[in-house]
CSV table of N, CA, C and O in Angstrom, one decimal:
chain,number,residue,atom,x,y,z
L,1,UNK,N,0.9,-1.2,0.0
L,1,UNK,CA,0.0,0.0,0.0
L,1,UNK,C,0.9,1.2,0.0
L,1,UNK,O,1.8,1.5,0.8
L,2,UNK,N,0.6,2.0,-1.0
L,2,UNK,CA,1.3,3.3,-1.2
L,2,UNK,C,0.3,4.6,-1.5
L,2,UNK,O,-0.9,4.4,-1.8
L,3,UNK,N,0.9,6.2,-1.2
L,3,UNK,CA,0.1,6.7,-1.6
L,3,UNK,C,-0.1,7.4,-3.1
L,3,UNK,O,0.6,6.9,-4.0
L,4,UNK,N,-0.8,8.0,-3.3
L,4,UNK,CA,-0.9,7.8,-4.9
L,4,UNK,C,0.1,8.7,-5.6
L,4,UNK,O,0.7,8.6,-6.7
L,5,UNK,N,0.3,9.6,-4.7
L,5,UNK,CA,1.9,10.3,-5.1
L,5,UNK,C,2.8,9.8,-6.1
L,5,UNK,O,3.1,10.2,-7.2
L,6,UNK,N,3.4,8.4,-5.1
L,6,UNK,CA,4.5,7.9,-5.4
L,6,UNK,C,3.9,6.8,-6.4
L,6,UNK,O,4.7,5.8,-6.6
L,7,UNK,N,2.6,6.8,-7.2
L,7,UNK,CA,2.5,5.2,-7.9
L,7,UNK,C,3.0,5.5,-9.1
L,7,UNK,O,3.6,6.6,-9.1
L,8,UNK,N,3.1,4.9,-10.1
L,8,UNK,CA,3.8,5.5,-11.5
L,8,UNK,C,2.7,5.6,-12.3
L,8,UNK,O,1.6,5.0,-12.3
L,9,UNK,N,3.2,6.5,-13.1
L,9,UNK,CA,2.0,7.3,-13.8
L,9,UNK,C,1.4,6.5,-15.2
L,9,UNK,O,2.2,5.8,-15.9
L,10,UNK,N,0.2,6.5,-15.5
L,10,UNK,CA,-0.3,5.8,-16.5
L,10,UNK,C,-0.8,4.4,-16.1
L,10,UNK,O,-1.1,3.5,-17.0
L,11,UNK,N,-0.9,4.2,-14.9
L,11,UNK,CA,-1.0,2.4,-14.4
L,11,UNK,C,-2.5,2.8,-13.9
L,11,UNK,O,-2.9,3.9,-13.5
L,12,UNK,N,-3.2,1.7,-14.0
L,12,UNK,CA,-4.2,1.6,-12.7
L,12,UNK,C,-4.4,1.0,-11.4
L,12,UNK,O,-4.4,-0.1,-11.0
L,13,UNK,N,-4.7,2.0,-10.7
L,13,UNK,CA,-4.8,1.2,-9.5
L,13,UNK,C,-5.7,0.9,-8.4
L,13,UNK,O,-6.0,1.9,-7.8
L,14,UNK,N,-6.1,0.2,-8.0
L,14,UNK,CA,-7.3,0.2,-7.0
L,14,UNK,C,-6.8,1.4,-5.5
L,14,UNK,O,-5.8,1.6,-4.9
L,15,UNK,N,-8.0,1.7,-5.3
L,15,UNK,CA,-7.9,2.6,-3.9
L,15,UNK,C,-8.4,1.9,-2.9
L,15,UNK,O,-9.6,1.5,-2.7
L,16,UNK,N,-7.4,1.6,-2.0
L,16,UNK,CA,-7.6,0.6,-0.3
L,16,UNK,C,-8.1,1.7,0.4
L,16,UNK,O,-9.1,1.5,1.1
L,17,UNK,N,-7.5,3.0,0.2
L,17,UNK,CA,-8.4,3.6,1.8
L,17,UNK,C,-8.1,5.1,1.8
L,17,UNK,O,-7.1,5.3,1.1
L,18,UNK,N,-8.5,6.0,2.2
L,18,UNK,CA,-8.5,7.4,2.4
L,18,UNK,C,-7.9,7.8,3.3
L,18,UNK,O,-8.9,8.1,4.0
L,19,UNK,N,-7.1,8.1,3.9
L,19,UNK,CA,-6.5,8.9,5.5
L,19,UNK,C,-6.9,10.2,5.4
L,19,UNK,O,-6.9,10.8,4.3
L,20,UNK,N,-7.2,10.8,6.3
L,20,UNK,CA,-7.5,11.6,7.0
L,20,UNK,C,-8.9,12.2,7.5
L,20,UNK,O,-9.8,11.4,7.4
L,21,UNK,N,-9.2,13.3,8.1
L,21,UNK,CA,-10.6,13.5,9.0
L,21,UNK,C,-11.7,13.6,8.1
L,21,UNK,O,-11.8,14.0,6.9
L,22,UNK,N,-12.3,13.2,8.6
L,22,UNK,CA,-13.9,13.1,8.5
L,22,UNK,C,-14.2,14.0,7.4
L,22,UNK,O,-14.7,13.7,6.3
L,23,UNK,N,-13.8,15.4,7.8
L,23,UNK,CA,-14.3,15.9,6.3
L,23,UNK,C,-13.6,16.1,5.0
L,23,UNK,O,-14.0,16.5,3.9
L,24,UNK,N,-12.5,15.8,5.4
L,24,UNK,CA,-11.1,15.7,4.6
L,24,UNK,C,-11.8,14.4,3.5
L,24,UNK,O,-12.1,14.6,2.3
L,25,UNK,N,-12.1,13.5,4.0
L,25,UNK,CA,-12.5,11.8,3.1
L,25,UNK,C,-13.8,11.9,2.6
L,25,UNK,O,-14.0,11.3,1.6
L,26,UNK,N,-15.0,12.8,3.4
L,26,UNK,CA,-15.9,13.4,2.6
L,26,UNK,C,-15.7,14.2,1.1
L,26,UNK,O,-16.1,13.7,0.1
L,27,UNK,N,-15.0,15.3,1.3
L,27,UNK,CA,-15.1,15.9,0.5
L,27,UNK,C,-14.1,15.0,-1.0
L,27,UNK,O,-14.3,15.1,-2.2
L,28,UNK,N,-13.0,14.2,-0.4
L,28,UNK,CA,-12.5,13.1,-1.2
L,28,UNK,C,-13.6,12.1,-2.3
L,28,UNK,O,-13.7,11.9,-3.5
L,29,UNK,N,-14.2,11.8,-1.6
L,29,UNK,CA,-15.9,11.2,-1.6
L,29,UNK,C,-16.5,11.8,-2.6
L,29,UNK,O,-16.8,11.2,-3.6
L,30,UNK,N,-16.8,12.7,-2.5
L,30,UNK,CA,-17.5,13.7,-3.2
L,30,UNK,C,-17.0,14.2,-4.9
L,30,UNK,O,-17.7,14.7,-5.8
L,31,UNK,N,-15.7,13.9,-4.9
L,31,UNK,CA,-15.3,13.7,-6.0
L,31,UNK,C,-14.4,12.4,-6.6
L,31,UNK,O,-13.5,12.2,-7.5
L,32,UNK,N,-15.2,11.4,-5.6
L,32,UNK,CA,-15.4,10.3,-6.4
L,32,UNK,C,-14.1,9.1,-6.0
L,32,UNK,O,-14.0,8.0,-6.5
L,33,UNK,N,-13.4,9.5,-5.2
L,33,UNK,CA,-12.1,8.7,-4.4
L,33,UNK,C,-12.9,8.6,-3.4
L,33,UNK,O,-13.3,9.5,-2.6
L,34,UNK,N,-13.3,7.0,-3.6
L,34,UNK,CA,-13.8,6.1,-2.6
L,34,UNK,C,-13.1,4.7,-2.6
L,34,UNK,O,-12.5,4.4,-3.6
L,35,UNK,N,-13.2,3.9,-1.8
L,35,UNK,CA,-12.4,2.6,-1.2
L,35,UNK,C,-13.1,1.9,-2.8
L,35,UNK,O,-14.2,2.1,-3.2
L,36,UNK,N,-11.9,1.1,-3.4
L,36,UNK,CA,-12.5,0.1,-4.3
L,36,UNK,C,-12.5,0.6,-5.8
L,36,UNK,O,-12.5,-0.2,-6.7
L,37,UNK,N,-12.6,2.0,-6.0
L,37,UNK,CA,-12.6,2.5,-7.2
L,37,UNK,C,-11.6,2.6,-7.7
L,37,UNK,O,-10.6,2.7,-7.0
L,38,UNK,N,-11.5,2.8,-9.4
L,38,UNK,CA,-10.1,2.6,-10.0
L,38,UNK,C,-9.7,4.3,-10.3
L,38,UNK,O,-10.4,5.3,-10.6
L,39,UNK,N,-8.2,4.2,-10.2
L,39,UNK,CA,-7.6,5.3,-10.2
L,39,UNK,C,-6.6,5.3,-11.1
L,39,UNK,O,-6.0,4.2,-11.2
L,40,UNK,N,-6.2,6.4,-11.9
L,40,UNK,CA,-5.1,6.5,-12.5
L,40,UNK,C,-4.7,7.7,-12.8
L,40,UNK,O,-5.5,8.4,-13.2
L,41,UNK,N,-2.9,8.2,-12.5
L,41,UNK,CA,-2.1,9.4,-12.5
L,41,UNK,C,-2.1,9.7,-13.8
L,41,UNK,O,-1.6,8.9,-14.5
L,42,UNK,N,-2.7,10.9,-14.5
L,42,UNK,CA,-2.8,12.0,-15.9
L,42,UNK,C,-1.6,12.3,-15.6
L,42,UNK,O,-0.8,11.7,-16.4
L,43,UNK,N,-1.1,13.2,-14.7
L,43,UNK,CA,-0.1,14.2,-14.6
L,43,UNK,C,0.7,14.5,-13.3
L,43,UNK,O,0.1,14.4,-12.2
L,44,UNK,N,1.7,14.7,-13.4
L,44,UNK,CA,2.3,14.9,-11.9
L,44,UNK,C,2.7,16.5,-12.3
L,44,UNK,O,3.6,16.5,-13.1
L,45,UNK,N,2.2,17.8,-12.0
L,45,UNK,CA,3.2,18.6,-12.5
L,45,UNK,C,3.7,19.4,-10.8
L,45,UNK,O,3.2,20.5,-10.4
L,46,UNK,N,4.4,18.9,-10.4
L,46,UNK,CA,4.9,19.9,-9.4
L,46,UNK,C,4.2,19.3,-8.3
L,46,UNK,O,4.1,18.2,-7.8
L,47,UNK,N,3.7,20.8,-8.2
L,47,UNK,CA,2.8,20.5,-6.6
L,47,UNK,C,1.1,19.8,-6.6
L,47,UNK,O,0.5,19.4,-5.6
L,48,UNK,N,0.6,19.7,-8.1
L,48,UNK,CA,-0.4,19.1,-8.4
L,48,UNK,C,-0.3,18.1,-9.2
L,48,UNK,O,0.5,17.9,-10.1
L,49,UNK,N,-1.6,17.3,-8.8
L,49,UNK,CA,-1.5,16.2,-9.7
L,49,UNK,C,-3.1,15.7,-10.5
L,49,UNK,O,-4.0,15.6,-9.7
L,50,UNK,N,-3.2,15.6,-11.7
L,50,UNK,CA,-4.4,15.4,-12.3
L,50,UNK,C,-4.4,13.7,-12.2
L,50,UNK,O,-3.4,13.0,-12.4
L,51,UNK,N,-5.4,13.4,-11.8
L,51,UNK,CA,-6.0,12.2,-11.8
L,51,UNK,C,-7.3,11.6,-12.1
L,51,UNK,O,-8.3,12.0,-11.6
L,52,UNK,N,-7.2,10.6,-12.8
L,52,UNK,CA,-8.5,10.1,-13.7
L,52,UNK,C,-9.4,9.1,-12.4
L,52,UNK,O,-8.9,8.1,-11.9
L,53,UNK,N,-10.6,9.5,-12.1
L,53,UNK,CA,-11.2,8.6,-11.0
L,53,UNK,C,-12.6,8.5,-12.0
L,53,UNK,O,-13.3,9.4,-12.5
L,54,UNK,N,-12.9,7.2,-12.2
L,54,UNK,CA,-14.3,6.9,-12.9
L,54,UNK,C,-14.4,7.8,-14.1
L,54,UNK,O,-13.2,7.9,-14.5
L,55,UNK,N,-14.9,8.2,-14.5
L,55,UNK,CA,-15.1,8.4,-15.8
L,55,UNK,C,-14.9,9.9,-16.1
L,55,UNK,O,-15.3,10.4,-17.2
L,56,UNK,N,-14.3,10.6,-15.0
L,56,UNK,CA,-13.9,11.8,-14.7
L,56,UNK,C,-12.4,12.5,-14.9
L,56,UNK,O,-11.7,11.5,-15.0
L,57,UNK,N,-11.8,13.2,-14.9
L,57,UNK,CA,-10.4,13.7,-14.3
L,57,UNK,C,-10.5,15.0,-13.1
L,57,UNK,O,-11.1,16.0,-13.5
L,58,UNK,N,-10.0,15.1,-12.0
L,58,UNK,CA,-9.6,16.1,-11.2
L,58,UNK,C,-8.4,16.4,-10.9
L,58,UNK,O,-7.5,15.6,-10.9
L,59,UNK,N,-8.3,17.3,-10.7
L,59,UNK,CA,-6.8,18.4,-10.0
L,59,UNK,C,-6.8,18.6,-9.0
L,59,UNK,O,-7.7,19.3,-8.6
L,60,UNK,N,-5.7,18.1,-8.0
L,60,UNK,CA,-5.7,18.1,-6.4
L,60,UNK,C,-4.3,18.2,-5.9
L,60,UNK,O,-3.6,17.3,-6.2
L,61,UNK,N,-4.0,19.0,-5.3
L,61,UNK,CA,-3.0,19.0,-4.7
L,61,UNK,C,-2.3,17.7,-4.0
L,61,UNK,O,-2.8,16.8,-3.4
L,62,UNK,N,-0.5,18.2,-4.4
L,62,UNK,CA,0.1,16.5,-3.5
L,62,UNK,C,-0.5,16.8,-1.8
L,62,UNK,O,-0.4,15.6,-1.3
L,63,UNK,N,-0.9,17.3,-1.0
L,63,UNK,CA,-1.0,17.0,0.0
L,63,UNK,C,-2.2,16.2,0.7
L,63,UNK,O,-2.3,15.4,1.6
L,64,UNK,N,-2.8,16.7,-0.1
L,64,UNK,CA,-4.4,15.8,-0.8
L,64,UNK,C,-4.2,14.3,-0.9
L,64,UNK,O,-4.4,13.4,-0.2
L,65,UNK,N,-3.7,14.5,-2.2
L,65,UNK,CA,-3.4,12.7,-2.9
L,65,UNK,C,-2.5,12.3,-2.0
L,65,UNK,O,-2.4,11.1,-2.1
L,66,UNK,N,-1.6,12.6,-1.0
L,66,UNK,CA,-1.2,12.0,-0.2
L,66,UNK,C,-2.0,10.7,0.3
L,66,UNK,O,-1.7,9.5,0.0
L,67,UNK,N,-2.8,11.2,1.0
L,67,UNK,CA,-3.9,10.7,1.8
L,67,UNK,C,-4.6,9.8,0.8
L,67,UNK,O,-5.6,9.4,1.4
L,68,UNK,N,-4.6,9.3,-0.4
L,68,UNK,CA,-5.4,8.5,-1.4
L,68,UNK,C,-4.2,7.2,-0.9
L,68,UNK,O,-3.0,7.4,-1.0
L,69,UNK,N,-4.6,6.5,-0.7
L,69,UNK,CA,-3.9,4.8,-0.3
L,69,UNK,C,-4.2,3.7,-1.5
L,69,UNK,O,-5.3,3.2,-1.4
L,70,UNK,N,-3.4,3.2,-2.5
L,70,UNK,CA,-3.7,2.2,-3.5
L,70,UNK,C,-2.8,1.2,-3.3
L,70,UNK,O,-2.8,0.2,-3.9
């Protein structure tokens, strides 16, 4: 289990678990990073990272995606 930071880019990966508070994994939730769903790294550029979750793409900060567990 790693966080999604460090996975390499272009792979898929399942998501085991969310870290952090309550509203922190809500709002995670809310755009669709939930336990079980497939994930995959678009872009690492810097301090952000685009990621494809279901049939979507979002932009979230590494401190954020930290906390994504695959």
């Amino acid at each position: 289990m790693l966080p999604i930071t460090m996975a390499d880019k272009e792979k898929v990966f399942k998501i085991i678990k969310i870290n952090g508070r309550d509203s922190v994994r809500q709002h995670l939730a809310e755009l669709g990073f939930v336990p079980d769903a497939e994930i995959r790294v678009i872009a690492d550029n810097g301090g952000n990272m685009i990621l494809q979750v279901k049939s979507g793409r979002v932009a979230i900060d590494k401190s954020m995606a930290n906390r994504i567990m695959v």
